[in-house]
Tab-separated table of C-alpha atoms in Angstrom:
chain	number	residue	atom	x	y	z
X	21	MET	CA	0.000	0.000	0.000
X	22	GLY	CA	2.861	2.380	0.762
X	23	PHE	CA	3.371	5.244	3.151
X	24	ASN	CA	1.021	8.211	3.284
X	25	HIS	CA	3.560	11.037	3.138
X	26	HIS	CA	0.881	13.707	3.518
X	27	ARG	CA	-0.105	12.126	6.844
X	28	ASN	CA	3.567	11.924	7.777
X	29	LEU	CA	3.856	15.676	7.163
X	30	SER	CA	0.683	16.416	9.139
X	31	LEU	CA	2.018	14.532	12.159
X	32	MET	CA	5.280	16.467	12.018
X	33	LEU	CA	3.495	19.814	11.823
X	34	GLU	CA	1.152	18.906	14.705
X	35	ASP	CA	4.031	17.802	16.939
X	36	MET	CA	6.141	20.840	16.054
X	37	GLU	CA	3.513	23.106	17.649
X	38	ARG	CA	4.431	21.666	21.067
X	39	VAL	CA	8.248	21.523	20.948
X	40	PRO	CA	10.654	23.825	22.848
X	41	PRO	CA	11.950	26.867	20.888
X	42	GLN	CA	15.438	25.362	20.415
X	43	PHE	CA	13.902	22.676	18.177
X	44	ALA	CA	11.430	24.880	16.297
X	45	PRO	CA	11.943	26.841	13.049
X	46	THR	CA	13.724	30.148	13.560
X	47	ASN	CA	13.094	33.469	11.802
X	48	PHE	CA	14.676	32.502	8.471
X	49	TRP	CA	12.411	29.514	7.899
X	50	GLN	CA	9.285	31.093	9.337
X	51	SER	CA	9.187	33.191	6.156
X	52	GLY	CA	9.050	30.142	3.881
X	53	LEU	CA	7.308	27.294	5.691
X	54	ARG	CA	3.768	28.253	4.744
X	55	ASP	CA	4.557	28.534	1.013
X	56	ILE	CA	6.324	25.167	0.975
X	57	VAL	CA	3.475	23.436	2.800
X	58	GLU	CA	0.873	25.021	0.508
X	59	ASP	CA	2.759	23.890	-2.607
X	60	ILE	CA	2.959	20.324	-1.280
X	61	GLN	CA	-0.713	20.284	-0.373
X	62	THR	CA	-1.658	21.667	-3.795
X	63	PHE	CA	0.724	19.808	-6.102
X	64	GLY	CA	1.885	16.822	-4.045
X	65	PHE	CA	5.344	15.399	-3.396
X	66	GLU	CA	5.953	13.853	-6.823
X	67	LYS	CA	7.487	16.813	-8.750
X	68	PHE	CA	8.408	18.924	-5.742
X	69	ARG	CA	11.573	20.369	-7.343
X	70	GLU	CA	9.310	22.241	-9.768
X	71	HIS	CA	7.465	24.044	-6.949
X	72	LYS	CA	8.157	27.771	-6.800
X	73	SER	CA	8.858	27.538	-3.066
X	74	ALA	CA	11.337	24.686	-3.597
X	75	VAL	CA	13.398	26.670	-6.091
X	76	LYS	CA	13.443	29.638	-3.725
X	77	PHE	CA	14.337	27.792	-0.524
X	78	TYR	CA	15.845	24.322	-0.997
X	79	ALA	CA	16.239	23.259	-4.649
X	80	PRO	CA	18.396	25.985	-6.266
X	81	MET	CA	18.904	26.209	-10.021
X	82	PHE	CA	21.828	27.262	-12.217
X	83	ARG	CA	19.581	29.273	-14.527
X	84	PRO	CA	19.751	33.091	-14.293
X	85	GLY	CA	17.376	34.338	-11.637
X	86	ASN	CA	17.464	30.925	-9.929
X	87	GLY	CA	14.451	29.739	-11.888
X	88	GLU	CA	12.301	32.848	-11.333
X	89	LEU	CA	9.066	31.726	-12.946
X	90	ARG	CA	8.228	35.077	-14.548
X	91	ILE	CA	11.312	35.065	-16.764
X	92	GLN	CA	11.340	31.364	-17.697
X	93	PRO	CA	9.091	31.650	-20.812
X	94	LEU	CA	11.361	34.349	-22.243
X	95	LEU	CA	14.483	32.373	-21.387
X	96	ASN	CA	13.078	29.235	-22.992
X	97	LEU	CA	12.220	31.166	-26.159
X	98	LEU	CA	15.715	32.682	-26.394
X	99	ILE	CA	17.361	29.315	-25.778
X	100	SER	CA	15.229	27.666	-28.471
X	101	LEU	CA	16.065	30.404	-31.001
X	102	LEU	CA	19.780	30.241	-30.249
X	103	ARG	CA	19.843	26.437	-30.519
X	104	ASN	CA	18.359	26.697	-34.032
X	105	LEU	CA	21.014	29.187	-35.190
X	106	LYS	CA	24.493	28.236	-36.275
X	107	GLY	CA	27.617	29.579	-34.613
X	108	GLU	CA	29.756	28.736	-31.618
X	109	GLN	CA	29.029	32.010	-29.803
X	110	LYS	CA	25.276	31.457	-30.072
X	111	ALA	CA	25.659	27.950	-28.654
X	112	LYS	CA	27.713	29.330	-25.742
X	113	LEU	CA	25.082	31.963	-25.032
X	114	ALA	CA	22.367	29.291	-25.053
X	115	ASP	CA	24.424	27.202	-22.610
X	116	SER	CA	24.762	30.225	-20.344
X	117	LEU	CA	21.033	30.997	-20.381
X	118	GLU	CA	20.273	27.343	-19.712
X	119	GLY	CA	22.779	27.212	-16.846
X	120	ARG	CA	24.680	24.420	-18.574
X	121	ASP	CA	28.020	26.233	-18.607
X	122	SER	CA	27.936	26.727	-14.815
X	123	ALA	CA	26.892	23.108	-14.302
X	124	MET	CA	29.672	21.923	-16.620
X	125	ASN	CA	32.289	23.905	-14.678
X	126	GLU	CA	31.181	22.312	-11.415
X	127	TYR	CA	31.018	18.858	-12.977
X	128	SER	CA	34.528	19.218	-14.447
X	129	LEU	CA	35.972	20.169	-11.058
X	130	TYR	CA	34.271	17.217	-9.377
X	131	ARG	CA	35.352	14.833	-12.137
X	132	VAL	CA	39.026	15.868	-12.191
X	133	ALA	CA	39.324	15.974	-8.404
X	134	THR	CA	37.635	12.595	-8.000
X	135	ASP	CA	39.625	10.867	-10.741
X	136	SER	CA	42.896	12.105	-9.224
X	137	CYS	CA	42.057	10.892	-5.703
X	138	ALA	CA	43.236	7.291	-5.410
X	139	LEU	CA	41.932	6.704	-1.882
X	140	GLN	CA	38.345	7.794	-1.279
X	141	SER	CA	36.594	7.584	2.070
X	142	ILE	CA	33.325	7.960	0.151
X	143	PRO	CA	33.539	6.578	-3.418
X	144	ILE	CA	31.585	9.139	-5.446
X	145	GLY	CA	32.898	8.630	-8.968
X	146	GLU	CA	29.865	6.762	-10.318
X	147	VAL	CA	26.911	8.483	-8.662
X	148	SER	CA	24.014	9.860	-10.687
X	149	GLU	CA	20.896	11.673	-9.513
X	150	SER	CA	17.360	10.396	-9.935
X	151	VAL	CA	15.150	12.594	-12.141
X	152	ILE	CA	11.858	11.507	-10.552
X	153	ALA	CA	11.361	14.837	-8.747
X	154	GLY	CA	11.407	16.953	-11.908
X	155	GLY	CA	13.098	20.335	-12.055
X	156	GLU	CA	16.469	21.304	-13.486
X	157	TYR	CA	18.958	18.524	-14.291
X	158	TYR	CA	22.004	18.256	-16.561
X	159	SER	CA	23.388	15.151	-18.213
X	160	PHE	CA	27.155	14.628	-18.422
X	161	ASP	CA	28.780	11.361	-19.501
X	162	GLY	CA	25.439	9.583	-19.293
X	163	LYS	CA	24.687	10.613	-15.699
X	164	PHE	CA	22.356	13.263	-14.218
X	165	TYR	CA	23.177	16.101	-11.860
X	166	SER	CA	21.317	19.007	-10.269
X	167	ARG	CA	22.906	22.106	-8.778
X	168	SER	CA	22.310	20.682	-5.318
X	169	MET	CA	24.091	17.425	-6.131
X	170	LEU	CA	27.089	19.127	-7.749
X	171	ASN	CA	27.405	21.399	-4.729
X	172	TYR	CA	27.611	18.375	-2.424
X	173	LEU	CA	30.007	16.544	-4.742
X	174	ARG	CA	32.460	19.441	-4.665
X	175	ALA	CA	32.572	19.329	-0.880
X	176	LEU	CA	32.875	15.547	-0.813
X	177	THR	CA	35.864	15.646	-3.159
X	178	TYR	CA	37.546	17.975	-0.650
X	179	LEU	CA	36.680	15.603	2.180
X	180	ASN	CA	38.182	12.678	0.265
X	181	SER	CA	41.395	14.632	-0.353
X	182	LEU	CA	41.928	15.060	3.402
X	183	THR	CA	40.715	11.787	4.927
X	184	LYS	CA	43.152	9.544	2.998
X	185	GLY	CA	40.688	6.730	2.393
X	186	ASP	CA	39.649	6.314	6.035
X	187	PRO	CA	36.314	4.452	5.609
X	188	ILE	CA	33.115	6.407	6.187
X	189	ASP	CA	29.983	4.253	6.131
X	190	SER	CA	27.523	6.341	8.178
X	191	ILE	CA	26.514	10.002	7.991
X	192	MET	CA	24.241	12.231	10.035
X	193	GLU	CA	23.104	15.519	8.537
X	194	ILE	CA	21.092	18.364	9.995
X	195	GLY	CA	19.118	20.270	7.379
X	196	GLY	CA	19.477	17.827	4.504
X	197	GLY	CA	17.015	19.540	2.151
X	198	TYR	CA	15.333	16.999	-0.077
X	199	GLY	CA	17.929	14.292	0.645
X	200	THR	CA	20.679	14.931	-1.904
X	201	LEU	CA	23.572	13.911	0.341
X	202	GLY	CA	21.636	10.810	1.322
X	203	GLU	CA	21.156	9.884	-2.323
X	204	ILE	CA	24.865	10.352	-3.084
X	205	PHE	CA	25.985	8.422	-0.028
X	206	LEU	CA	23.570	5.515	-0.316
X	207	SER	CA	24.290	5.208	-4.053
X	208	SER	CA	28.029	4.958	-3.389
X	209	SER	CA	27.700	1.737	-1.349
X	210	ASN	CA	24.905	-0.662	-0.409
X	211	ASP	CA	26.314	-0.870	3.137
X	212	ASN	CA	26.087	2.849	3.926
X	213	PHE	CA	23.689	4.378	6.461
X	214	TYR	CA	22.302	7.937	6.345
X	215	VAL	CA	20.424	9.981	8.971
X	216	ASN	CA	18.729	13.260	8.085
X	217	ILE	CA	17.388	15.536	10.828
X	218	ASP	CA	15.263	18.423	9.599
X	219	ILE	CA	12.206	20.509	10.371
X	220	PRO	CA	8.952	19.898	8.523
X	221	PRO	CA	8.010	20.183	5.757
X	222	LEU	CA	11.571	19.446	4.538
X	223	ALA	CA	11.822	16.288	6.649
X	224	ALA	CA	8.681	14.978	4.937
X	225	VAL	CA	9.989	15.927	1.484
X	226	SER	CA	13.300	14.110	2.003
X	227	ALA	CA	11.551	11.049	3.462
X	228	SER	CA	9.256	10.867	0.444
X	229	TYR	CA	12.134	11.318	-1.997
X	230	LEU	CA	14.442	8.740	-0.398
X	231	CYS	CA	11.564	6.255	-0.227
X	232	ARG	CA	10.949	6.659	-3.953
X	233	VAL	CA	14.639	6.324	-4.845
X	234	PHE	CA	15.622	3.451	-2.529
X	235	GLY	CA	12.331	1.809	-1.516
X	236	GLU	CA	9.962	2.388	1.392
X	237	ASP	CA	11.250	-0.629	3.278
X	238	GLN	CA	14.702	0.995	3.375
X	239	VAL	CA	13.675	4.282	5.041
X	240	LEU	CA	12.416	4.921	8.578
X	241	ILE	CA	9.974	7.842	8.438
X	242	TYR	CA	8.718	10.078	11.255
X	243	GLU	CA	5.344	8.392	11.631
X	244	GLU	CA	7.148	5.167	12.554
X	245	SER	CA	9.750	6.723	14.868
X	246	ARG	CA	7.807	9.483	16.697
X	247	ASP	CA	6.850	7.240	19.639
X	248	LEU	CA	10.236	5.568	20.083
X	249	GLU	CA	11.657	6.342	23.540
X	250	VAL	CA	15.167	5.484	22.342
X	251	ILE	CA	16.323	5.953	18.746
X	252	ASP	CA	19.364	3.674	18.591
X	253	LEU	CA	21.210	4.241	15.333
X	254	ASP	CA	23.380	1.157	15.724
X	255	SER	CA	20.261	-1.023	15.842
X	256	LEU	CA	18.300	0.857	13.180
X	257	ARG	CA	21.024	0.514	10.554
X	258	LYS	CA	20.565	-3.264	10.667
X	259	LYS	CA	17.050	-2.771	9.288
X	260	TYR	CA	17.136	0.512	7.349
X	261	ARG	CA	19.491	2.323	5.001
X	262	ALA	CA	18.122	5.767	5.853
X	263	VAL	CA	16.385	7.401	8.817
X	264	VAL	CA	14.610	10.772	8.625
X	265	LEU	CA	13.935	12.437	11.963
X	266	CYS	CA	12.794	15.807	13.308
X	267	PRO	CA	15.005	17.970	15.566
X	268	TRP	CA	13.045	17.378	18.776
X	269	GLN	CA	13.922	13.677	18.501
X	270	LEU	CA	17.653	14.412	18.869
X	271	PRO	CA	17.773	13.990	22.671
X	272	ARG	CA	16.511	10.415	22.228
X	273	ILE	CA	19.246	9.379	19.776
X	274	THR	CA	21.943	6.922	20.845
X	275	GLY	CA	24.678	5.183	18.872
X	276	SER	CA	27.160	6.814	16.526
X	277	VAL	CA	28.018	7.836	12.970
X	278	ASP	CA	31.343	8.308	11.218
X	279	LEU	CA	30.599	11.750	9.793
X	280	PHE	CA	28.380	14.718	10.627
X	281	ALA	CA	27.514	17.117	7.797
X	282	ASN	CA	25.883	20.511	7.685
X	283	PHE	CA	25.519	22.582	4.532
X	284	ILE	CA	24.359	26.157	5.149
X	285	SER	CA	21.364	25.250	7.361
X	286	PHE	CA	23.164	26.138	10.635
X	287	GLN	CA	23.438	29.652	9.261
X	288	GLU	CA	19.686	29.756	8.721
X	289	MET	CA	19.244	29.356	12.501
X	290	GLU	CA	19.953	31.546	15.507
X	291	PRO	CA	23.167	31.035	17.564
X	292	ASP	CA	21.453	29.507	20.627
X	293	VAL	CA	19.711	26.907	18.434
X	294	VAL	CA	22.991	25.928	16.746
X	295	GLU	CA	24.702	25.689	20.128
X	296	ASN	CA	21.993	23.328	21.386
X	297	TYR	CA	22.318	21.117	18.305
X	298	SER	CA	26.100	20.973	18.583
X	299	LYS	CA	25.919	19.763	22.203
X	300	LEU	CA	23.535	16.968	21.228
X	301	VAL	CA	25.275	15.937	18.018
X	302	GLN	CA	28.947	16.087	18.982
X	303	PRO	CA	28.963	12.949	21.202
X	304	LEU	CA	27.435	10.923	18.337
X	305	ILE	CA	30.243	11.608	15.826
X	306	LYS	CA	33.118	9.111	15.698
X	307	LYS	CA	35.393	10.567	13.022
X	308	TYR	CA	34.735	13.653	10.912
X	309	LEU	CA	32.851	16.900	10.554
X	310	LEU	CA	32.021	18.360	7.108
X	311	LEU	CA	30.676	21.927	6.909
X	312	ARG	CA	29.762	24.288	4.079
X	313	ASN	CA	28.984	27.834	5.204
X	314	SER	CA	29.606	31.454	4.296
X	315	ALA	CA	32.304	33.059	6.421
X	316	SER	CA	30.084	35.918	7.609
X	317	GLY	CA	26.715	34.144	7.881
X	318	LYS	CA	23.278	34.952	6.452
X	319	SER	CA	21.982	38.485	6.014
X	320	ILE	CA	20.095	40.051	8.908
X	321	ALA	CA	16.314	40.339	8.562
X	322	LYS	CA	14.996	43.904	8.465
X	323	THR	CA	11.982	42.922	10.534
X	324	THR	CA	10.788	39.739	12.256
X	325	ASN	CA	9.499	37.102	9.801
X	326	ASP	CA	11.367	38.703	6.887
X	327	LEU	CA	13.791	36.434	5.035
X	328	GLY	CA	17.008	36.545	7.046
X	329	VAL	CA	18.335	35.866	10.535
X	330	LEU	CA	18.133	37.942	13.696
X	331	GLU	CA	21.795	37.261	14.553
X	332	PRO	CA	24.293	35.793	12.050
X	333	VAL	CA	26.035	32.473	12.679
X	334	THR	CA	29.583	32.527	11.286
X	335	THR	CA	31.786	29.625	10.248
X	336	ASP	CA	34.185	30.407	13.101
X	337	PHE	CA	31.331	30.225	15.610
X	338	ILE	CA	30.258	26.785	14.371
X	339	ILE	CA	33.805	25.407	14.420
X	340	GLU	CA	34.342	26.691	17.969
X	341	LEU	CA	31.207	24.881	19.146
X	342	PHE	CA	32.578	21.550	17.922
X	343	ASN	CA	35.576	21.741	20.263
X	344	ASP	CA	36.167	17.981	20.281
X	345	PHE	CA	37.327	18.310	16.672
X	346	GLN	CA	40.464	19.665	15.023
X	347	VAL	CA	40.275	21.394	11.644
X	348	LEU	CA	42.075	19.528	8.849
X	349	GLY	CA	41.319	22.124	6.193
X	350	ARG	CA	39.209	25.147	5.239
X	351	GLU	CA	38.881	26.077	1.568
X	352	SER	CA	36.814	28.575	-0.410
X	353	ARG	CA	38.398	29.224	-3.806
X	354	LEU	CA	38.190	25.772	-5.392
X	355	TYR	CA	35.716	23.660	-3.434
X	356	GLY	CA	33.758	26.574	-1.969
X	357	TYR	CA	33.050	29.925	-3.602
X	358	GLU	CA	34.418	33.480	-3.582
X	359	ASN	CA	32.964	36.315	-5.630
X	360	ARG	CA	35.247	38.508	-7.732
X	361	ALA	CA	34.785	41.523	-5.479
X	362	GLY	CA	35.931	39.523	-2.470
X	363	THR	CA	32.830	40.503	-0.503
X	364	PHE	CA	31.442	36.969	-0.190
X	365	ARG	CA	33.247	33.765	0.787
X	366	SER	CA	31.639	30.353	1.196
X	367	GLU	CA	33.925	27.830	2.850
X	368	VAL	CA	34.102	24.063	2.965
X	369	SER	CA	35.760	22.814	6.150
X	370	VAL	CA	36.756	19.324	7.249
X	371	SER	CA	37.530	18.495	10.887
X	372	LYS	CA	38.615	15.300	12.619
X	373	ARG	CA	37.843	14.143	16.154
X	374	LYS	CA	40.806	14.747	18.444
X	375	SER	CA	42.608	11.703	19.773
């Protein structure tokens, strides 16, 4: 019969009304939750990457304007006209308008870095993204990639360059979006185990997506875990390949994982919330910490409930919280991103648990 993912979402939303503030959505996400929920209720989970709210908040695109719906008909017309005209410059312009040139640059970096890394803690050379969720994808060498997947792959190539092949077979992530890292990791080995902890509706979206990609019998969803007094990861991985939880379940988690990952979502929270998460998560991590964040944090909201944070969370602040770990490397030019003006820097950092 299959899971009812709309019911799963409803249970999450009902329970979230009663949780302490340190586990609830902060100002940044308060501005987007209603739109995301409304899109899911209207259009369903199936093609969620085509929802306007998804493109804005958790499924970014390479296209100019990040997929702004108002300009897409004009872009599509220009791309079609350019594809029908001869000339190398016209083809390059079409690639730019389609976002293909940016995707190709990211793919080339991932490909070269991966092929040159003999020892990989996470073998990522053969992964390809499912296209079941719709939205923007690019095909290179017979495989499919979204902007989200290529962003993760860049960071994972940096991780592999520093961990020297030390095996990583379990990952916990806070704020995993629609489950991209989980898809990469579970596709790289049948023995891997992935845990995503996120607020609804994103936790419901990722649960639905991972169920469709890997099978419902392979994923523990919130409806099945909400009443568990103890959430023992070491036991759950014997039955499931993936577990999707909500933040207020963190205090009930026992066991361990090799790697903890956070991409940007800590910076969408307030400092006290991040500090609470770090205290709960740090004892569960056996080996490594992988972070992707801007050096200065998210922009400050002009008023409450506007898009932005009340107080920025910086990369330095996050690293200081995880004081049981020692930084192996921080990089922004190749595996992260720096703008030409030097006013924005997004870093990838890898840390290892101290002996």
